[in-house]
Coordinates of C-alpha atoms in Angstrom, one line a residue:
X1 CA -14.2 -8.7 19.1
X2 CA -12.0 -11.6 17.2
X3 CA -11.8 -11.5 13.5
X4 CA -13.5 -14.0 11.9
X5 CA -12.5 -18.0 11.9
X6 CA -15.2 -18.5 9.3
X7 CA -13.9 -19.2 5.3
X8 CA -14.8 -16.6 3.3
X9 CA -17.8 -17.6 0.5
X10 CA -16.8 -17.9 -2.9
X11 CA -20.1 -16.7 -4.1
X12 CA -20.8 -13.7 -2.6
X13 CA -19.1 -10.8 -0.9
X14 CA -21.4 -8.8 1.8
X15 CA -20.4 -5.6 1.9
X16 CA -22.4 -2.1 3.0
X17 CA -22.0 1.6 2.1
X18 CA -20.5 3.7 5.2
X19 CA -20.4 7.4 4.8
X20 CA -17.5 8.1 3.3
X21 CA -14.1 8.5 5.7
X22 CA -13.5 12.3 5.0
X23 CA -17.0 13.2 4.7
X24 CA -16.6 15.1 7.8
X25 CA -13.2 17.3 5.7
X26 CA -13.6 16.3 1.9
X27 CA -10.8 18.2 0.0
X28 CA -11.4 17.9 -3.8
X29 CA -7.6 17.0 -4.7
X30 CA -6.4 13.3 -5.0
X31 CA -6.6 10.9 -2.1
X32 CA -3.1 9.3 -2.6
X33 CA -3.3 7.6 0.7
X34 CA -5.5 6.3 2.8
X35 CA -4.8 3.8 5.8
X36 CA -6.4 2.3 8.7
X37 CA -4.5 2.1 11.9
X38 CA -2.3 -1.0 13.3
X39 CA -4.2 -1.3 16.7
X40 CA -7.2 1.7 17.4
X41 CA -10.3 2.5 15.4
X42 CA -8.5 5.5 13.5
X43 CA -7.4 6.1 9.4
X44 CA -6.1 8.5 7.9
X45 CA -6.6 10.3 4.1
X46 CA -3.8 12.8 2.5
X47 CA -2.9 13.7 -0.6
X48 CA -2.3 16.5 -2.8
X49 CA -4.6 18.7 -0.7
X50 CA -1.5 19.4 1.5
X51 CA -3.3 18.0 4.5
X52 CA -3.0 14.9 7.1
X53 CA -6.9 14.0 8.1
X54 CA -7.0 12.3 11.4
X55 CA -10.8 9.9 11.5
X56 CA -12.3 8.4 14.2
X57 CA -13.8 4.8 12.3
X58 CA -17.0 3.6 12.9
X59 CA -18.7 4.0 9.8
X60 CA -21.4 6.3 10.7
X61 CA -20.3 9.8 11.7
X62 CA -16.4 8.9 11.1
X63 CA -15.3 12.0 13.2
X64 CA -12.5 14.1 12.3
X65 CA -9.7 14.2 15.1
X66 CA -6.9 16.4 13.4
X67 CA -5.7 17.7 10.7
X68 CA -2.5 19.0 10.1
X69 CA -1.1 21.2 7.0
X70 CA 2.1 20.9 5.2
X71 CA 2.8 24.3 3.5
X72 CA 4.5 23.1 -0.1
X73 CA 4.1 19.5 0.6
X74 CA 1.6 18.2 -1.9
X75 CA 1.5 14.3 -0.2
X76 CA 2.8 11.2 -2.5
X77 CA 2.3 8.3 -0.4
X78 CA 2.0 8.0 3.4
X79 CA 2.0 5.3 6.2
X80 CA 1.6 4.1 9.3
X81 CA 4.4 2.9 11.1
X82 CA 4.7 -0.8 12.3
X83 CA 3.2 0.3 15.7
X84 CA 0.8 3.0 15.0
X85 CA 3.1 5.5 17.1
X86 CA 3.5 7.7 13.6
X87 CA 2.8 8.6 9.8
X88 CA 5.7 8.9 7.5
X89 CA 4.9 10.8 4.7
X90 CA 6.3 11.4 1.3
X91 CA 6.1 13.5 -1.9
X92 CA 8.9 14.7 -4.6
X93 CA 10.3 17.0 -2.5
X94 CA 14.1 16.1 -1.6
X95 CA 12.7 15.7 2.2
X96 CA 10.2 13.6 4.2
X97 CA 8.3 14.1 7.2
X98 CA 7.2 11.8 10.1
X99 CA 3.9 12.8 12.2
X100 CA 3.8 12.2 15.8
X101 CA 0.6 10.8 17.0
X102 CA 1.2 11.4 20.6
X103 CA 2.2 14.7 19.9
X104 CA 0.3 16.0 17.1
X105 CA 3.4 17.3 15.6
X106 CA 5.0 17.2 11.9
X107 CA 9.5 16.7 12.3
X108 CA 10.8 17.6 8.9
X109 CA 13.5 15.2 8.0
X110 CA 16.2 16.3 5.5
X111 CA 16.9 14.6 2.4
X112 CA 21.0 12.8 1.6
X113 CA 23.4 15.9 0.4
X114 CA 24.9 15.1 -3.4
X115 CA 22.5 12.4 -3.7
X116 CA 19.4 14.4 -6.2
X117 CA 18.8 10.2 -7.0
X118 CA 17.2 10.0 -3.8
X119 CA 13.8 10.7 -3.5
X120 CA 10.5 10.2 -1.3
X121 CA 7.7 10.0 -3.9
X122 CA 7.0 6.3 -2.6
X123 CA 7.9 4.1 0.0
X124 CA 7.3 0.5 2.0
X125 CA 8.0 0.4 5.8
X126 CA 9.1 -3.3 7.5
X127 CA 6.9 -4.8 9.3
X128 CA 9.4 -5.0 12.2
X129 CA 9.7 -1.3 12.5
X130 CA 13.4 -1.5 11.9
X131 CA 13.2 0.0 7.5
X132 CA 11.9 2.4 5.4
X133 CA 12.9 1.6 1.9
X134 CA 12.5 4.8 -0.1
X135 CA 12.5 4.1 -4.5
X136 CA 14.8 6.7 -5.9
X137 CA 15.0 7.2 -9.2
X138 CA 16.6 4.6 -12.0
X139 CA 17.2 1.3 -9.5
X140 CA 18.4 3.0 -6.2
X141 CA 16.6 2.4 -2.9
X142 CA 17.4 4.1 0.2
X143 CA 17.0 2.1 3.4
X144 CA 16.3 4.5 6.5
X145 CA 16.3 3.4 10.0
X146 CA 12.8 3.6 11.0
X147 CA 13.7 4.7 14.9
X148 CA 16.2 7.7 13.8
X149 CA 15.4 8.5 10.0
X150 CA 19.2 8.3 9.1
X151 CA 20.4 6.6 5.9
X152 CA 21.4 2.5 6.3
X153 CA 22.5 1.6 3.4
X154 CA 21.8 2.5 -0.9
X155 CA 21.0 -0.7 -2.5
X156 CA 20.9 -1.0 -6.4
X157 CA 18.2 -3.0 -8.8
X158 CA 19.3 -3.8 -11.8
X159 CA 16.7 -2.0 -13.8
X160 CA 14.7 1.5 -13.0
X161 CA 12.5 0.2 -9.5
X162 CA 8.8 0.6 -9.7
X163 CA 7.8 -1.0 -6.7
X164 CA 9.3 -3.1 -3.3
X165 CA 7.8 -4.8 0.1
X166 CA 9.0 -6.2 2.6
X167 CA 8.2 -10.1 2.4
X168 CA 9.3 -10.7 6.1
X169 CA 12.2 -9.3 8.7
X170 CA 14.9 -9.8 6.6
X171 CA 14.1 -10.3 2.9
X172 CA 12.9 -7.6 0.7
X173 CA 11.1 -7.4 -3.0
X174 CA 12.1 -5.2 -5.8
X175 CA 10.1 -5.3 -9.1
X176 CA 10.9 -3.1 -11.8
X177 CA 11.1 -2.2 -15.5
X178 CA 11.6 -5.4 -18.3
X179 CA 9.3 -7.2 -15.5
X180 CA 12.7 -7.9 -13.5
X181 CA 12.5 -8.8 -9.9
X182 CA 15.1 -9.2 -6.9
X183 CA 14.8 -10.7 -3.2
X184 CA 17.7 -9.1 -1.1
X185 CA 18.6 -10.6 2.2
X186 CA 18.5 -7.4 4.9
X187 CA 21.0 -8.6 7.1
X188 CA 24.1 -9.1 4.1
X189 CA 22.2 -6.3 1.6
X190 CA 23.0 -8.8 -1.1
X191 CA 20.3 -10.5 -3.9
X192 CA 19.4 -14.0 -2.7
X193 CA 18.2 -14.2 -6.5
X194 CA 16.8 -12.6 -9.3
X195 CA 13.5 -13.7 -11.4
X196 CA 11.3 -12.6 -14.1
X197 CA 7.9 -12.1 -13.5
X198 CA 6.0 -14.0 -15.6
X199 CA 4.8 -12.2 -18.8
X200 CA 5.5 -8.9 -17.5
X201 CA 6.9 -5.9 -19.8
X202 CA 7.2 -3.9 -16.3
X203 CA 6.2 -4.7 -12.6
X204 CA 4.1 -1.8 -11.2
X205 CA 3.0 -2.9 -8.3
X206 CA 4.1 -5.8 -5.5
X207 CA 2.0 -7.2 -2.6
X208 CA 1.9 -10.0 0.1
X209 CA 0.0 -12.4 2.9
X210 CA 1.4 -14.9 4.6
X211 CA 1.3 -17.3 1.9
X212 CA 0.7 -15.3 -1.7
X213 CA 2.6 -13.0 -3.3
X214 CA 0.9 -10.7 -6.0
X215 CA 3.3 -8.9 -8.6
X216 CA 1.1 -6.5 -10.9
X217 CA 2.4 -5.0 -14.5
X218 CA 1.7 -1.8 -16.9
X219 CA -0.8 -3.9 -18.7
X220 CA -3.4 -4.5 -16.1
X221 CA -2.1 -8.3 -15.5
X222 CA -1.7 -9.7 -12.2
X223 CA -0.1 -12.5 -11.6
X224 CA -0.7 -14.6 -8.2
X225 CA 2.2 -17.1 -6.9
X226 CA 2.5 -19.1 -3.7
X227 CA 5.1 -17.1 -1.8
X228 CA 7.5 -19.7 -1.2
X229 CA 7.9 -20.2 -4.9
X230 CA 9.6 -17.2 -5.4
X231 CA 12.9 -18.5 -3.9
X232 CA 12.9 -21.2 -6.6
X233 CA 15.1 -20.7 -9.7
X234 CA 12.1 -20.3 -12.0
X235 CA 8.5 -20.4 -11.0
X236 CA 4.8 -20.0 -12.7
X237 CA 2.0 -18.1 -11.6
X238 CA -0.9 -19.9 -9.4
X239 CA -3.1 -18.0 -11.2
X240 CA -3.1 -14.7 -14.1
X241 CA -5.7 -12.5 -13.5
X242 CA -6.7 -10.3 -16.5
X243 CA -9.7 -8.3 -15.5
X244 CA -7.9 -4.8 -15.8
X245 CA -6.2 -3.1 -18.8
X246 CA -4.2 -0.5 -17.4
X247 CA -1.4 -0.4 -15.2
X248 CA -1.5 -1.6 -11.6
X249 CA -0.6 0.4 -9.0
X250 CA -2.2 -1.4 -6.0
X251 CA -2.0 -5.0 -5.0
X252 CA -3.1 -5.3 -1.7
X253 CA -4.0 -8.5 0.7
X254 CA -6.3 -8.3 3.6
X255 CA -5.2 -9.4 6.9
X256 CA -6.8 -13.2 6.6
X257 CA -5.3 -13.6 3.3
X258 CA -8.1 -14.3 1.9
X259 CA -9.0 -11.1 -0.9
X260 CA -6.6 -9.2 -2.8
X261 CA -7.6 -5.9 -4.0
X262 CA -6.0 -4.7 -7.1
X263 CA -6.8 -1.5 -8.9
X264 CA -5.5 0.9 -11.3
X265 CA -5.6 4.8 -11.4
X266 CA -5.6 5.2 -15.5
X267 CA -9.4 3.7 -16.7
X268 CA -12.6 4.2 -14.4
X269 CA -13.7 1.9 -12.3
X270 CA -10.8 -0.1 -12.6
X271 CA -10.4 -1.9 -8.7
X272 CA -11.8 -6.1 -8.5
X273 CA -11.2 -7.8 -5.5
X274 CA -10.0 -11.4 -5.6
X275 CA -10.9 -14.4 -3.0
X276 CA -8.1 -16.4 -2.8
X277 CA -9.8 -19.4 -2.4
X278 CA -11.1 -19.7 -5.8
X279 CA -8.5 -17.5 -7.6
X280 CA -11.4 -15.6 -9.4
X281 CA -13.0 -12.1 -9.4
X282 CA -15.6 -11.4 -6.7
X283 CA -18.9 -11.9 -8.9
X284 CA -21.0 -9.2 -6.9
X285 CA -18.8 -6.1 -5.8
X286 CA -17.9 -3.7 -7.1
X287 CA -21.0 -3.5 -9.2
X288 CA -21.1 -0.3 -11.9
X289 CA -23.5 1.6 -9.7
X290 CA -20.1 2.0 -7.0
X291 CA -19.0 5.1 -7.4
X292 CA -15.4 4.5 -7.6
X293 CA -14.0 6.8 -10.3
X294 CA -10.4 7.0 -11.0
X295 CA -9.6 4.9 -8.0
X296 CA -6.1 6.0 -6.4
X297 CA -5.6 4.6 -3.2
X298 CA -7.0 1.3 -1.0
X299 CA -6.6 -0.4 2.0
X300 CA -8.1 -2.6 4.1
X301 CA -8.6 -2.3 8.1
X302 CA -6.5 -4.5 10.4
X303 CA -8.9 -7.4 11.1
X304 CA -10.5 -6.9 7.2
X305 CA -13.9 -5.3 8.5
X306 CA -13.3 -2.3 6.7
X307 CA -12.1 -1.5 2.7
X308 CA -11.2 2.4 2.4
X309 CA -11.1 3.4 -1.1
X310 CA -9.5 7.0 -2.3
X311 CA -10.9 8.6 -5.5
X312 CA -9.2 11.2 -8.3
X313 CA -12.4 13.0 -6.7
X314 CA -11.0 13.6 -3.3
X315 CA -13.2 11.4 -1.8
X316 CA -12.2 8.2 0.8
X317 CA -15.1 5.9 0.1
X318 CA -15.5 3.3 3.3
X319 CA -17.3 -0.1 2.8
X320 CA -18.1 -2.6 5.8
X321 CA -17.2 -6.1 5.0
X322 CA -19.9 -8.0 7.1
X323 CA -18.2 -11.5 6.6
X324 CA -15.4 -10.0 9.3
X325 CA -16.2 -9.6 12.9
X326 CA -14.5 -6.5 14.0
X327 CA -12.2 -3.1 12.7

């Protein structure tokens, strides 16, 4: 099955409950992450219950295929790799660990000696498989090789980092505190410029399509630009969206470009999807009867037919969007 060609309606979103993802292993600590799979019908959920959950998607019995325990290794953020082939994972610990598919089988990878600025709390993986960008503490980010897991290169934003993505192959986003952002070229690790996001006291949160950028603050303001705009020497938002109060910690686009979820983990409730046609809310979902909570992870499926949505509750909530065709 194709994803859809169809637009997407601006009046109306159809979406439909699916037992939830982990139904099958529910822990009752934080999801912190929860992702869908580059290329087979397969997410996973981890968090602070130690644990990587291996699902079977099809929105109906959601079968567990693995899990695998970390002993000490309460789970910050975790992703798939470009290719599916593993799961890096991440927490506060001065070490990472990458998880084999193929293998079923957790490598440890030790941290950088005399570097305690390096950490693995939070990450963003190129989508050429080449980076992982790891946000240390104040401004540092450590680049890893993706293939080997040895330190490229330290590269320093001017203010402490918050959040970073790669916007293609070679240029990556840093957002940070006093709503300062920097593009780096890859290839030279140098700035190609620096900008303010508009408004911003800090940048929490930084996402991308092919043609959007999304760059989320500490006061629950989003602001949407055209991508190419943020090469310019100064550049407004397309749009400002203020339906959240609390700090962002998710902007992410689905694979059409077409909805942006964004959602914050302080105030109940608190995720609104935006069509990016219109540049407004979704009028219909989430409506107050979805049981959301403190929402702390989301991620849509590969050709948008799914949203998975973790909870402070433990739970991965999974929604079928109808609109799309296929996982």
């Amino acid at each position: 099955m194709t994803q859809s060609t169809k637009q997407l309606p601006v009046s109306k979103l159809s979406v439909s409950r699916c037992k939830n993802l982990n139904s099958r292993k529910q822990a009752k600590c934080v999801v912190q992450s929860l992702e869908f799979h580059p290329g087979a019908s397969i997410g996973f959920v981890t968090g602070y219950a130690k644990s990587l959950d291996l699902f079977e998607v099809d929105g109906e019995n959601n079968k567990l295929l693995h899990r695998h325990n970390f002993a000490n290794f309460p789970v910050d953020c975790a992703k798939f790799t470009y290719n599916g082939s593993e799961v890096i994972l991440g927490s506060k610990r001065p070490f990472f660990y990458t998880f084999d598919l193929n293998k079923c089988s957790a490598t440890k990878i030790a941290g950088i000696r005399n570097r305690p600025n390096v950490h693995f709390k939070k990450f963003s993986v190129s989508q050429n498989g080449e980076y992982l960008a790891f946000e240390g503490q104040e401004g540092l980010v450590a680049m890893f090789s993706a293939k080997d897991k040895q330190l490229v290169k330290c590269i320093n934003h001017k203010t402490k980092v918050n959040c970073s993505t790669f916007l293609s192959d070679n240029v990556f986003l840093t957002g940070g505190r006093g709503g300062f952002c920097s593009l780096w070229d890859i290839r030279t690790w140098k700035t190609i410029s620096d900008f303010q996001d508009d408004g911003a006291l800090h940048v929490t949160s930084v996402g991308h399509s092919e043609r959007h950028a999304a760059i989320g603050s500490d006061v629950g303001i989003v602001n949407i630009y055209n991508k190419d705009d943020l090469y310019k020497p100064s550049s407004s938002p397309l749009r400002i969206v203020k339906n959240l109060s609390t700090s962002i910690q998710h902007t992410v686009f689905n694979s059409t470009g077409e909805l942006l979820a964004i959602s914050s983990r302080d105030l109940k409730h608190s995720l609104r999807l935006i069509n990016l046609h219109s540049l407004n809310c979704v009028p219909n979902w989430p409506t107050s009867n979805t049981p959301l909570a403190y929402v702390s992870s989301v991620n849509f499926s590969p050709n948008s037919g799914y949203i998975g949505i973790g909870n402070s509750k433990g739970k991965a909530l999974l929604y079928r969007l109808t609109h799309y065709d296929s996982f």
